[in-house]
């Protein structure tokens, strides 16, 4: 009995963690139908093999089907937009109970209970994945706790209270939550570092605008998006900028670049929210990318930026007014 309890608390949760790490996503293939179909088939088959092995191991060690729902629930919360995990979440209790009935641990007459389990798990996860005002970690914890509650209710209805089964539904899932919580924290820190590095590689150090690398990548991405029906790319530079550097020095020149960049970015973002971005090529050269708007709309905004600097000359730290004008053209 002591060995069974140990298995329920430590052994099986670690196996589940190992299974989850085995899974790989295939988001990069989402637009390739043949590759997506093949990888989907591989993942489904792999999942069914994993669940079958986990079911056998749990029946062998604690004589109960423990943790079979943890894997689909975990993967669902990692990627709820992938329909595969919704289907696997729904059919897993049914398949597990069919197998248990086949080996005489339950009865085929309990098919109504199996379907009820599937419906309960599905609805609980559906309700939690839609609660976006709660953090993912909180929603996931609630889902795992819900699994434990459902399992305890099932044990009550079936009058199958055994120490190992109770421990699996409580302490076992508790250990799993701790392990998965640590994995989640490490993964979040890793993602934050990657995003920071990516942000630094795609941002201009001086102005904070997106750089040429980001522009090149964005154009590639836009051409693949079906909701984009037109793309406008504008190139701009600041006239006579060299004379500003020669007369006042590079520090003043940087101040002019920053003021111009801030105004350009704010105007583009406010006039074309989620459809317009400003970039710095280098020096006094800039670019904009606007989607799903007309050339006349974009040109009008650029003219408003020009008028703004005509009416609001930049006052440098040297105290002299420098009227910043720029030339723009559209491709």
Coordinates of C-alpha atoms in Angstrom, one line a residue:
X1 CA 0.0 0.0 0.0
X2 CA 2.8 2.4 0.8
X3 CA 4.3 1.7 -2.6
X4 CA 1.0 2.4 -4.3
X5 CA 0.6 5.7 -2.5
X6 CA 4.2 6.7 -3.4
X7 CA 3.4 5.9 -7.1
X8 CA 0.2 8.0 -7.0
X9 CA 2.0 11.0 -5.4
X10 CA 5.4 11.0 -7.3
X11 CA 5.8 8.4 -9.9
X12 CA 2.8 8.9 -12.2
X13 CA 2.9 12.8 -12.2
X14 CA 6.5 12.6 -13.3
X15 CA 5.5 10.3 -16.1
X16 CA 2.9 12.7 -17.2
X17 CA 5.4 15.6 -17.2
X18 CA 7.6 13.5 -19.4
X19 CA 4.8 12.9 -21.8
X20 CA 4.0 16.6 -22.0
X21 CA 7.6 17.5 -22.8
X22 CA 7.5 14.9 -25.6
X23 CA 4.9 16.8 -27.5
X24 CA 5.9 19.4 -30.1
X25 CA 3.8 22.0 -31.8
X26 CA 3.7 22.5 -35.5
X27 CA 2.5 26.2 -35.8
X28 CA 5.1 26.8 -38.5
X29 CA 3.3 24.3 -40.8
X30 CA -0.2 25.7 -40.3
X31 CA -0.3 27.0 -43.9
X32 CA 1.0 23.8 -45.4
X33 CA -1.9 21.3 -45.6
X34 CA 0.0 18.2 -46.5
X35 CA 2.6 18.7 -43.7
X36 CA -0.1 19.8 -41.3
X37 CA -2.1 16.6 -42.0
X38 CA 0.9 14.3 -41.6
X39 CA 2.0 16.0 -38.3
X40 CA -1.6 16.0 -37.0
X41 CA -1.8 12.2 -37.6
X42 CA 1.6 11.7 -35.9
X43 CA 0.5 13.7 -32.9
X44 CA -2.8 11.9 -32.5
X45 CA -1.2 8.4 -32.9
X46 CA 1.6 9.4 -30.5
X47 CA -1.0 10.7 -28.0
X48 CA -3.1 7.6 -28.1
X49 CA 0.0 5.4 -27.5
X50 CA 1.1 7.6 -24.6
X51 CA -2.3 7.4 -23.0
X52 CA -2.5 3.7 -23.5
X53 CA 0.9 3.3 -21.8
X54 CA 0.0 5.7 -19.0
X55 CA -3.3 3.8 -18.5
X56 CA -1.5 0.4 -18.2
X57 CA 1.2 1.9 -15.9
X58 CA -1.4 3.4 -13.6
X59 CA -3.5 0.3 -13.5
X60 CA -0.4 -1.8 -12.8
X61 CA 0.8 0.5 -10.0
X62 CA -2.3 1.7 -8.2
X63 CA -5.0 -0.3 -9.8
X64 CA -6.9 2.8 -11.0
X65 CA -6.9 4.9 -14.1
X66 CA -5.0 7.9 -12.8
X67 CA -4.0 11.1 -14.6
X68 CA -5.3 10.1 -18.0
X69 CA -7.0 13.6 -18.4
X70 CA -4.0 15.6 -17.3
X71 CA -2.2 15.4 -20.7
X72 CA -5.1 16.6 -23.0
X73 CA -6.1 19.3 -20.5
X74 CA -2.5 20.6 -20.2
X75 CA -2.0 20.6 -24.0
X76 CA -5.3 22.2 -24.5
X77 CA -4.4 25.2 -22.3
X78 CA -1.1 25.5 -24.1
X79 CA -2.9 25.8 -27.4
X80 CA -6.7 26.1 -27.1
X81 CA -6.9 27.2 -30.8
X82 CA -5.8 23.8 -32.0
X83 CA -8.9 21.7 -32.5
X84 CA -7.0 18.5 -32.1
X85 CA -6.8 18.8 -28.3
X86 CA -10.6 19.6 -28.0
X87 CA -11.3 16.3 -29.8
X88 CA -8.8 14.3 -27.8
X89 CA -10.1 15.9 -24.6
X90 CA -13.6 14.7 -25.5
X91 CA -12.8 11.1 -26.5
X92 CA -10.1 10.2 -23.9
X93 CA -12.5 9.3 -21.1
X94 CA -14.6 7.1 -23.5
X95 CA -11.5 5.3 -24.9
X96 CA -10.0 4.8 -21.4
X97 CA -13.3 3.3 -20.1
X98 CA -13.8 1.1 -23.2
X99 CA -10.3 -0.3 -22.5
X100 CA -11.1 -0.9 -18.8
X101 CA -14.4 -2.6 -19.7
X102 CA -12.5 -4.8 -22.2
X103 CA -10.1 -6.0 -19.4
X104 CA -13.1 -6.5 -17.0
X105 CA -12.4 -3.6 -14.7
X106 CA -15.6 -1.9 -15.5
X107 CA -18.8 -2.6 -17.5
X108 CA -19.9 -1.6 -20.9
X109 CA -23.3 -0.8 -19.3
X110 CA -21.7 2.3 -17.8
X111 CA -21.4 4.0 -21.2
X112 CA -23.6 6.8 -20.0
X113 CA -21.1 7.7 -17.2
X114 CA -18.3 7.7 -19.7
X115 CA -20.1 10.2 -22.0
X116 CA -21.0 12.2 -18.9
X117 CA -17.3 12.5 -17.9
X118 CA -16.4 13.6 -21.4
X119 CA -19.1 16.3 -21.4
X120 CA -18.1 17.5 -17.9
X121 CA -14.4 17.8 -18.8
X122 CA -15.2 19.5 -22.1
X123 CA -17.5 22.1 -20.5
X124 CA -15.1 22.9 -17.6
X125 CA -12.2 23.5 -20.0
X126 CA -14.4 25.5 -22.4
X127 CA -15.6 27.7 -19.6
X128 CA -12.0 28.2 -18.2
X129 CA -10.3 28.8 -21.6
X130 CA -12.8 31.6 -22.3
X131 CA -12.1 33.5 -19.1
X132 CA -9.4 35.7 -20.5
X133 CA -9.6 38.1 -17.5
X134 CA -7.9 35.4 -15.4
X135 CA -4.3 34.6 -16.0
X136 CA -3.5 31.4 -17.9
X137 CA -1.8 29.9 -14.8
X138 CA -4.9 30.5 -12.6
X139 CA -7.3 29.0 -15.2
X140 CA -5.0 26.0 -15.7
X141 CA -4.8 25.4 -11.9
X142 CA -8.6 25.6 -11.7
X143 CA -8.9 23.0 -14.5
X144 CA -6.5 20.6 -12.7
X145 CA -8.3 21.1 -9.4
X146 CA -11.6 20.4 -11.3
X147 CA -10.1 17.1 -12.5
X148 CA -9.5 16.1 -8.9
X149 CA -13.0 17.0 -7.8
X150 CA -14.6 15.1 -10.7
X151 CA -12.4 12.1 -9.9
X152 CA -13.4 12.2 -6.2
X153 CA -17.1 12.5 -7.1
X154 CA -16.8 9.5 -9.5
X155 CA -15.1 7.5 -6.7
X156 CA -18.0 8.4 -4.4
X157 CA -20.7 7.4 -6.9
X158 CA -18.9 4.1 -7.6
X159 CA -18.2 3.5 -3.9
X160 CA -14.5 2.8 -4.8
X161 CA -12.7 4.7 -2.2
X162 CA -9.2 3.4 -1.9
X163 CA -6.2 5.2 -0.3
X164 CA -4.1 5.2 -3.5
X165 CA -7.0 6.5 -5.6
X166 CA -7.8 9.3 -3.2
X167 CA -4.1 10.3 -2.9
X168 CA -3.9 10.3 -6.8
X169 CA -6.8 12.7 -7.0
X170 CA -5.5 15.0 -4.4
X171 CA -1.8 14.9 -3.5
X172 CA -0.8 13.4 -6.9
X173 CA -2.4 16.2 -8.8
X174 CA -0.9 18.7 -6.2
X175 CA 2.6 17.4 -7.0
X176 CA 1.8 17.7 -10.7
X177 CA 0.7 21.3 -10.3
X178 CA 3.9 22.2 -8.5
X179 CA 6.1 20.5 -11.2
X180 CA 4.1 22.1 -14.0
X181 CA 4.1 25.4 -12.3
X182 CA 7.9 25.4 -12.2
X183 CA 8.0 24.4 -15.8
X184 CA 5.6 27.2 -16.7
X185 CA 7.7 29.8 -14.7
X186 CA 10.9 28.7 -16.5
X187 CA 9.1 28.8 -19.9
X188 CA 7.8 32.2 -19.3
X189 CA 11.2 33.6 -18.3
X190 CA 12.6 32.0 -21.5
X191 CA 9.9 33.5 -23.6
X192 CA 10.4 36.9 -22.1
X193 CA 14.2 36.8 -22.8
X194 CA 13.5 35.7 -26.4
X195 CA 11.0 38.5 -26.8
X196 CA 13.4 41.0 -25.4
X197 CA 16.2 39.8 -27.7
X198 CA 13.8 39.9 -30.7
X199 CA 12.6 43.4 -29.7
X200 CA 16.2 44.6 -29.4
X201 CA 17.1 43.1 -32.8
X202 CA 14.1 44.8 -34.5
X203 CA 14.3 48.2 -32.9
X204 CA 16.4 51.2 -33.8
X205 CA 18.6 52.1 -30.8
X206 CA 18.3 55.9 -31.2
X207 CA 14.6 56.5 -32.0
X208 CA 13.0 53.3 -30.8
X209 CA 11.3 52.8 -34.2
X210 CA 11.2 49.4 -35.9
X211 CA 14.3 48.9 -38.1
X212 CA 15.0 47.5 -41.6
X213 CA 15.1 43.9 -40.3
X214 CA 11.6 44.3 -38.9
X215 CA 10.3 46.0 -42.1
X216 CA 11.6 43.1 -44.2
X217 CA 10.0 40.5 -42.0
X218 CA 6.7 42.4 -41.8
X219 CA 6.4 42.6 -45.5
X220 CA 6.9 38.9 -45.8
X221 CA 4.2 38.3 -43.2
X222 CA 1.7 40.7 -44.7
X223 CA 1.8 38.9 -48.1
X224 CA 0.7 35.7 -46.4
X225 CA -2.3 37.2 -44.6
X226 CA -5.6 36.7 -46.4
X227 CA -7.3 39.7 -44.7
X228 CA -4.8 42.1 -46.3
X229 CA -6.2 43.4 -49.6
X230 CA -3.6 46.2 -50.2
X231 CA -0.2 47.3 -48.9
X232 CA 1.2 50.9 -49.1
X233 CA 4.9 51.4 -48.5
X234 CA 6.1 55.0 -48.0
X235 CA 9.6 56.3 -47.9
X236 CA 10.6 59.6 -46.3
X237 CA 13.7 61.5 -45.4
X238 CA 14.5 64.8 -43.7
X239 CA 15.7 67.5 -46.1
X240 CA 18.9 69.4 -45.3
X241 CA 19.6 67.1 -42.3
X242 CA 23.3 67.1 -43.0
X243 CA 23.4 70.9 -42.6
X244 CA 21.8 70.5 -39.1
X245 CA 24.5 68.0 -38.1
X246 CA 27.3 70.3 -39.5
X247 CA 26.0 73.4 -37.9
X248 CA 24.8 72.1 -34.5
X249 CA 26.5 68.8 -34.1
X250 CA 25.3 65.2 -33.9
X251 CA 23.7 65.5 -30.5
X252 CA 21.3 68.1 -31.9
X253 CA 20.8 66.0 -35.0
X254 CA 19.8 63.1 -32.8
X255 CA 17.3 65.3 -31.0
X256 CA 15.8 66.3 -34.4
X257 CA 15.6 62.6 -35.4
X258 CA 13.9 61.7 -32.1
X259 CA 11.3 64.4 -32.3
X260 CA 10.5 63.6 -35.9
X261 CA 10.3 59.9 -35.2
X262 CA 8.0 60.3 -32.2
X263 CA 5.6 62.5 -34.2
X264 CA 5.6 60.3 -37.3
X265 CA 5.0 57.1 -35.2
X266 CA 2.2 58.7 -33.1
X267 CA 0.4 60.0 -36.2
X268 CA 0.7 56.7 -38.1
X269 CA -0.4 54.7 -35.2
X270 CA -3.4 57.0 -34.3
X271 CA -4.6 57.3 -37.9
X272 CA -4.1 53.7 -38.8
X273 CA -4.4 51.6 -35.6
X274 CA -3.2 48.0 -36.1
X275 CA -2.7 48.8 -39.8
X276 CA 0.2 51.3 -39.8
X277 CA 3.8 51.1 -38.7
X278 CA 6.8 53.4 -38.9
X279 CA 10.4 52.3 -39.5
X280 CA 13.9 53.9 -39.6
X281 CA 16.2 52.8 -42.4
X282 CA 19.1 54.6 -41.0
X283 CA 20.4 58.2 -40.9
X284 CA 17.5 60.5 -41.8
X285 CA 15.7 57.9 -43.9
X286 CA 12.4 56.5 -42.7
X287 CA 9.6 54.3 -44.0
X288 CA 6.0 53.5 -43.3
X289 CA 3.8 50.5 -44.0
X290 CA 0.0 50.9 -44.1
X291 CA -2.5 48.1 -45.0
X292 CA -6.2 48.2 -46.0
X293 CA -6.2 52.0 -46.5
X294 CA -6.0 54.1 -49.6
X295 CA -3.0 56.0 -50.9
X296 CA -4.9 59.3 -50.6
X297 CA -5.5 58.6 -46.9
X298 CA -1.8 57.9 -46.3
X299 CA -0.7 60.9 -48.3
X300 CA -3.0 63.2 -46.3
X301 CA -1.5 62.0 -43.0
X302 CA 2.0 62.5 -44.3
X303 CA 1.1 66.0 -45.4
X304 CA -0.3 66.7 -41.9
X305 CA 3.1 65.6 -40.4
X306 CA 4.8 68.0 -42.8
X307 CA 2.5 70.9 -41.8
X308 CA 3.0 70.1 -38.1
X309 CA 6.8 70.7 -38.4
X310 CA 6.2 73.8 -40.5
X311 CA 4.1 75.2 -37.8
X312 CA 6.1 73.8 -34.9
X313 CA 9.9 74.2 -35.6
X314 CA 12.1 72.1 -33.4
X315 CA 13.9 74.2 -30.8
X316 CA 17.3 72.7 -30.2
X317 CA 19.3 72.8 -27.1
X318 CA 21.4 75.4 -28.8
X319 CA 18.4 77.7 -28.7
X320 CA 18.0 78.3 -32.4
X321 CA 14.9 77.3 -34.3
X322 CA 15.4 74.7 -37.0
X323 CA 12.5 74.2 -39.2
X324 CA 12.5 70.6 -40.1
X325 CA 11.1 69.8 -43.5
X326 CA 11.0 66.5 -45.3
X327 CA 10.5 65.0 -48.7
X328 CA 8.2 62.0 -49.0
X329 CA 7.3 59.7 -51.9
X330 CA 5.1 56.7 -52.2
X331 CA 5.7 53.4 -54.0

